[in-house]
C-alpha positions as CSV (number, residue, x, y, z in Angstrom):
1,M,0.5,0.0,-0.5
2,N,1.3,3.2,-0.7
3,P,1.9,5.8,1.6
4,T,-1.3,8.2,0.9
5,S,-3.6,5.2,1.3
6,E,-1.7,4.4,4.4
7,L,-3.0,7.3,5.9
8,Y,-6.5,7.9,4.9
9,Q,-7.2,4.4,5.7
10,S,-5.9,5.2,9.5
11,L,-8.5,7.7,9.7
12,Q,-11.3,6.3,7.7
13,I,-10.6,3.0,10.4
14,A,-10.8,5.1,13.3
15,Y,-14.1,7.4,12.0
16,D,-15.8,4.1,11.6
17,L,-15.3,2.8,14.8
18,F,-15.8,6.0,16.5
19,N,-19.3,6.1,14.2
20,E,-20.4,3.2,15.2
21,R,-19.8,3.1,18.9
22,L,-20.3,6.5,19.8
23,L,-23.1,7.7,17.4
24,G,-24.8,5.0,16.1
25,G,-23.4,4.4,13.0
26,S,-25.3,7.3,12.0
27,L,-22.7,9.5,10.0
28,P,-22.4,9.0,6.5
29,P,-18.9,8.8,5.0
30,V,-17.0,11.8,4.4
31,I,-14.0,12.9,3.1
32,F,-10.4,13.1,4.8
33,T,-8.4,16.0,4.0
34,V,-5.2,17.0,6.1
35,Q,-4.8,21.1,5.5
36,R,-2.2,23.2,7.4
37,K,-4.4,25.5,8.6
38,P,-3.3,27.9,11.6
39,G,-4.2,27.7,14.8
40,V,-6.5,24.4,14.8
41,M,-6.1,21.0,14.9
42,G,-8.9,19.9,12.7
43,Y,-12.0,21.5,11.8
44,F,-15.3,20.0,9.7
45,A,-16.9,21.7,6.5
46,G,-20.7,20.2,5.7
47,D,-21.5,19.4,2.3
48,R,-18.1,20.8,0.9
49,W,-17.5,17.8,-2.0
50,S,-19.7,16.5,-4.6
51,D,-19.1,14.3,-7.4
52,T,-20.0,14.2,-10.7
53,Q,-23.5,12.3,-10.3
54,G,-24.2,14.8,-7.5
55,S,-23.3,13.0,-4.5
56,I,-22.4,15.2,-1.6
57,V,-20.6,14.4,1.2
58,S,-18.9,16.8,4.3
59,E,-15.0,16.9,5.0
60,I,-13.1,16.5,7.7
61,S,-9.9,18.0,8.0
62,I,-6.9,16.9,10.4
63,N,-3.9,19.6,10.6
64,P,-0.5,17.8,10.1
65,S,1.5,20.3,11.5
66,Y,0.8,19.1,15.1
67,I,0.4,15.3,14.7
68,A,4.2,14.8,15.2
69,S,4.7,16.3,18.8
70,S,1.2,15.1,19.5
71,R,0.0,11.6,21.0
72,L,-2.3,9.4,19.1
73,I,-4.9,10.3,21.9
74,E,-4.8,13.9,21.0
75,V,-5.1,12.8,17.2
76,M,-8.3,11.0,18.1
77,Q,-9.6,13.7,20.3
78,T,-9.2,16.1,17.6
79,L,-10.9,14.0,15.3
80,V,-14.1,13.0,17.4
81,H,-14.7,16.8,17.9
82,E,-15.2,16.9,14.4
83,M,-17.2,14.1,14.0
84,V,-19.8,15.7,16.6
85,H,-19.7,18.8,14.4
86,C,-20.4,16.3,11.4
87,W,-23.4,14.8,13.7
88,Q,-24.7,18.2,14.4
89,H,-24.9,19.1,10.9
90,I,-26.9,15.9,10.2
91,H,-29.0,15.7,12.8
92,G,-28.9,18.5,14.7
93,T,-29.1,22.4,14.5
94,P,-25.6,23.8,14.4
95,G,-24.9,27.4,15.7
96,R,-23.7,30.2,13.7
97,K,-20.5,29.9,11.8
98,F,-17.8,28.6,14.3
99,Y,-19.8,28.8,17.3
100,H,-20.2,25.9,19.5
101,N,-23.8,26.0,21.1
102,L,-25.3,24.0,24.1
103,E,-26.8,21.0,21.4
104,W,-23.3,20.3,20.5
105,A,-22.1,20.1,24.0
106,K,-24.9,18.0,25.1
107,K,-23.3,15.6,22.5
108,M,-19.6,15.8,23.4
109,I,-20.9,15.2,27.0
110,D,-22.6,12.1,25.8
111,I,-19.8,10.3,24.1
112,G,-17.1,11.5,26.8
113,L,-15.5,14.8,25.9
114,M,-16.3,17.8,28.3
115,P,-16.2,20.8,26.0
116,S,-14.4,23.3,28.1
117,S,-13.3,27.0,26.4
118,T,-9.7,26.6,28.7
119,G,-9.4,22.6,27.5
120,E,-9.6,22.2,31.6
121,P,-12.2,21.6,34.2
122,G,-13.7,25.2,34.6
123,G,-14.2,26.9,31.2
124,K,-17.0,27.5,29.1
125,I,-19.5,24.9,27.5
126,T,-20.4,26.6,24.6
127,G,-18.6,29.6,22.5
128,Q,-16.8,30.5,19.4
129,F,-13.6,29.1,20.1
130,M,-13.5,25.9,22.1
131,S,-11.6,22.9,23.3
132,D,-12.8,19.9,25.3
133,Y,-11.0,17.2,27.7
134,I,-11.5,13.5,28.0
135,L,-14.0,12.5,30.8
136,K,-12.2,9.4,32.6
137,D,-15.2,7.5,32.6
138,G,-16.6,8.5,29.3
139,R,-17.3,6.6,26.5
140,F,-14.4,8.0,24.0
141,L,-11.7,7.0,26.5
142,K,-13.1,3.2,26.8
143,V,-13.5,3.0,22.8
144,F,-9.7,4.7,22.3
145,G,-8.6,1.9,24.2
146,E,-10.3,-0.4,21.6
147,L,-8.5,1.5,18.8
148,E,-5.3,1.5,20.4
149,A,-5.2,-1.9,20.6
150,N,-5.8,-2.5,17.1
151,D,-3.4,-3.8,14.8
152,E,-4.8,-2.2,11.7
153,L,-5.3,1.1,13.1
154,H,-0.9,2.7,12.4
155,L,-0.3,6.7,11.6
156,T,2.9,6.0,10.1
157,W,2.9,8.4,8.2
158,V,3.7,11.6,10.0
159,D,4.4,15.7,8.8
160,R,8.1,15.8,10.3
161,K,7.7,19.9,10.6
162,A,6.6,19.8,13.8
163,L,4.6,23.0,15.3
164,P,4.5,23.0,19.2
165,R,0.9,21.5,20.0
166,L,-1.6,24.0,20.9
167,F,-2.4,22.6,24.5
168,E,-1.7,20.1,26.9
169,P,-4.6,17.8,27.0
170,V,-6.2,16.1,30.4
171,I,-8.0,13.5,31.6
172,A,-10.6,14.4,34.0
173,G,-13.7,13.3,36.5
174,R,-17.1,14.4,35.7
175,L,-18.4,17.2,37.9
176,P,-20.3,16.3,41.0
177,E,-23.9,14.7,40.8
178,T,-25.7,17.7,42.0
179,T,-25.1,18.6,38.7
180,S,-26.6,15.8,37.1
181,N,-30.0,17.2,36.1
182,V,-28.7,20.3,34.2
183,F,-28.7,19.2,31.0
184,E,-32.5,17.5,30.8
185,E,-34.4,18.9,28.0
186,P,-36.1,22.4,28.8
187,S,-39.0,23.8,28.8
188,T,-39.8,26.0,25.2
189,A,-39.4,29.2,27.6
190,H,-35.8,28.4,27.6
191,G,-33.2,30.2,25.2
192,E,-30.0,28.7,24.9
193,K,-28.2,31.7,27.1
194,D,-30.8,31.2,29.8
195,L,-29.4,27.2,29.8
196,V,-25.9,28.0,29.9
197,Q,-26.6,30.4,33.1
198,L,-29.0,27.5,34.4
199,Y,-25.8,25.4,34.2
200,A,-23.6,28.1,35.7
201,N,-26.3,28.4,38.5
202,N,-26.8,24.8,39.3
203,V,-22.8,24.2,39.6
204,T,-23.1,27.6,42.4
205,D,-19.0,28.2,41.7
206,Y,-18.3,26.2,38.6
207,E,-14.7,27.1,38.8
208,Q,-14.2,26.5,42.6
209,I,-16.3,23.1,42.1
210,S,-14.1,22.1,38.8
211,E,-10.6,22.8,40.5
212,Q,-11.6,19.8,43.2
213,I,-11.9,17.4,40.3
214,P,-8.7,15.2,40.0
215,T,-7.1,15.5,36.6
216,I,-4.7,12.9,35.1
217,S,-1.7,14.1,32.7
218,L,-0.5,12.2,29.5
219,E,3.0,13.8,29.7
220,G,3.6,9.8,30.2
221,R,2.3,9.1,26.7
222,K,5.1,9.5,23.5
223,P,4.4,11.6,20.8
224,L,3.7,9.9,17.5
225,L,7.0,10.7,15.9
226,P,10.6,10.3,17.9
227,D,12.2,13.8,18.8
228,E,14.7,12.6,16.4
229,L,12.6,12.4,13.1
230,Q,11.0,16.1,13.9
231,I,12.0,19.1,12.1
232,H,10.7,21.4,14.6
233,D,9.0,24.1,13.1
234,I,8.6,27.8,14.8
235,P,5.7,29.6,14.4
236,K,5.1,32.6,12.1
237,R,5.0,36.2,13.5
238,K,1.9,37.1,15.1
239,T,1.3,40.0,13.6
240,R,-2.8,40.5,13.6
241,I,-5.1,40.6,16.4
242,R,-8.8,39.0,16.5
243,Y,-11.1,41.1,18.7
244,K,-14.3,39.3,20.2
245,C,-17.1,40.6,21.9
246,P,-17.4,38.6,25.1
247,G,-21.3,39.4,25.1
248,C,-22.2,38.2,21.7
249,D,-19.3,36.7,20.4
250,V,-18.9,39.0,17.3
251,I,-15.6,38.7,16.0
252,V,-13.3,41.9,14.1
253,Y,-9.9,41.6,13.4
254,G,-7.2,44.8,13.3
255,R,-4.0,46.0,14.4
256,P,-2.8,45.8,18.3
257,N,-4.0,48.1,20.8
258,L,-7.5,49.2,19.2
259,N,-10.3,50.3,22.0
260,L,-13.5,49.1,20.3
261,T,-16.9,48.6,22.0
262,C,-20.2,46.6,20.8
263,G,-22.9,48.9,20.4
264,D,-25.5,45.8,20.7
265,C,-24.1,44.6,23.7
266,N,-21.9,47.7,25.0
267,C,-19.1,45.1,26.1
268,S,-15.8,46.1,25.4
269,F,-13.8,43.6,22.7
270,E,-11.7,41.3,23.9
271,G,-8.3,41.0,22.3
272,E,-5.9,38.3,21.1
273,L,-2.9,37.4,19.2
274,I,-3.7,35.3,16.0
275,F,-0.9,34.4,13.3
């Protein structure tokens, strides 16, 4: 088998297993791509591809620039994150562009990944730019164990030019049992923002409680590519600022040190460096 086929076959094997075990086989085939989109481990693009007969499929892309310095579990975590976007695209109601809404968050928790804006316990569960952490008693970790033992799964071809990982992933426990009812189906009177506030109210002091959750670092796991085979790349100089309104998540780009206020929310925009 040639290197291209080996790479994409590995992603297909993983996709098929997670689809069957986590999502009930409800996802259709997708096209996999590897693209070096700055600042993201992967992304989902709904209905992006078509054949000459008119069949339409979606795309899941994995960024090869971060694979070499990552562990297999991180790559699979990224894949499943994008698979949940695919599930929502087909069976649910996605948020506006790039927004991770409560429906997506609930599905992530169901399959064993806890949404978090920080990638650790204590982060927001919905938002524009979202990460997640692995629930130690969740289904994702159990299915990954099966995948890891599968001799057919070999991410043997890895981009040698390796960027530093975007985050340090963790495995952590769930929130206390007193919060178990916060994801029950709401009445029609509740909007999404109300539900997010309801979640915060139920845990009383979410950050303090989540700090008590023990986490398991993945530092003991080796990266996919040995260090001597990696060509360590240096991220490009950050030249732009992305400004986001914390109230409505509207985003604008501009030069550093702009003083921007949202006319709808009367909130000051928060800036962060990007490539």
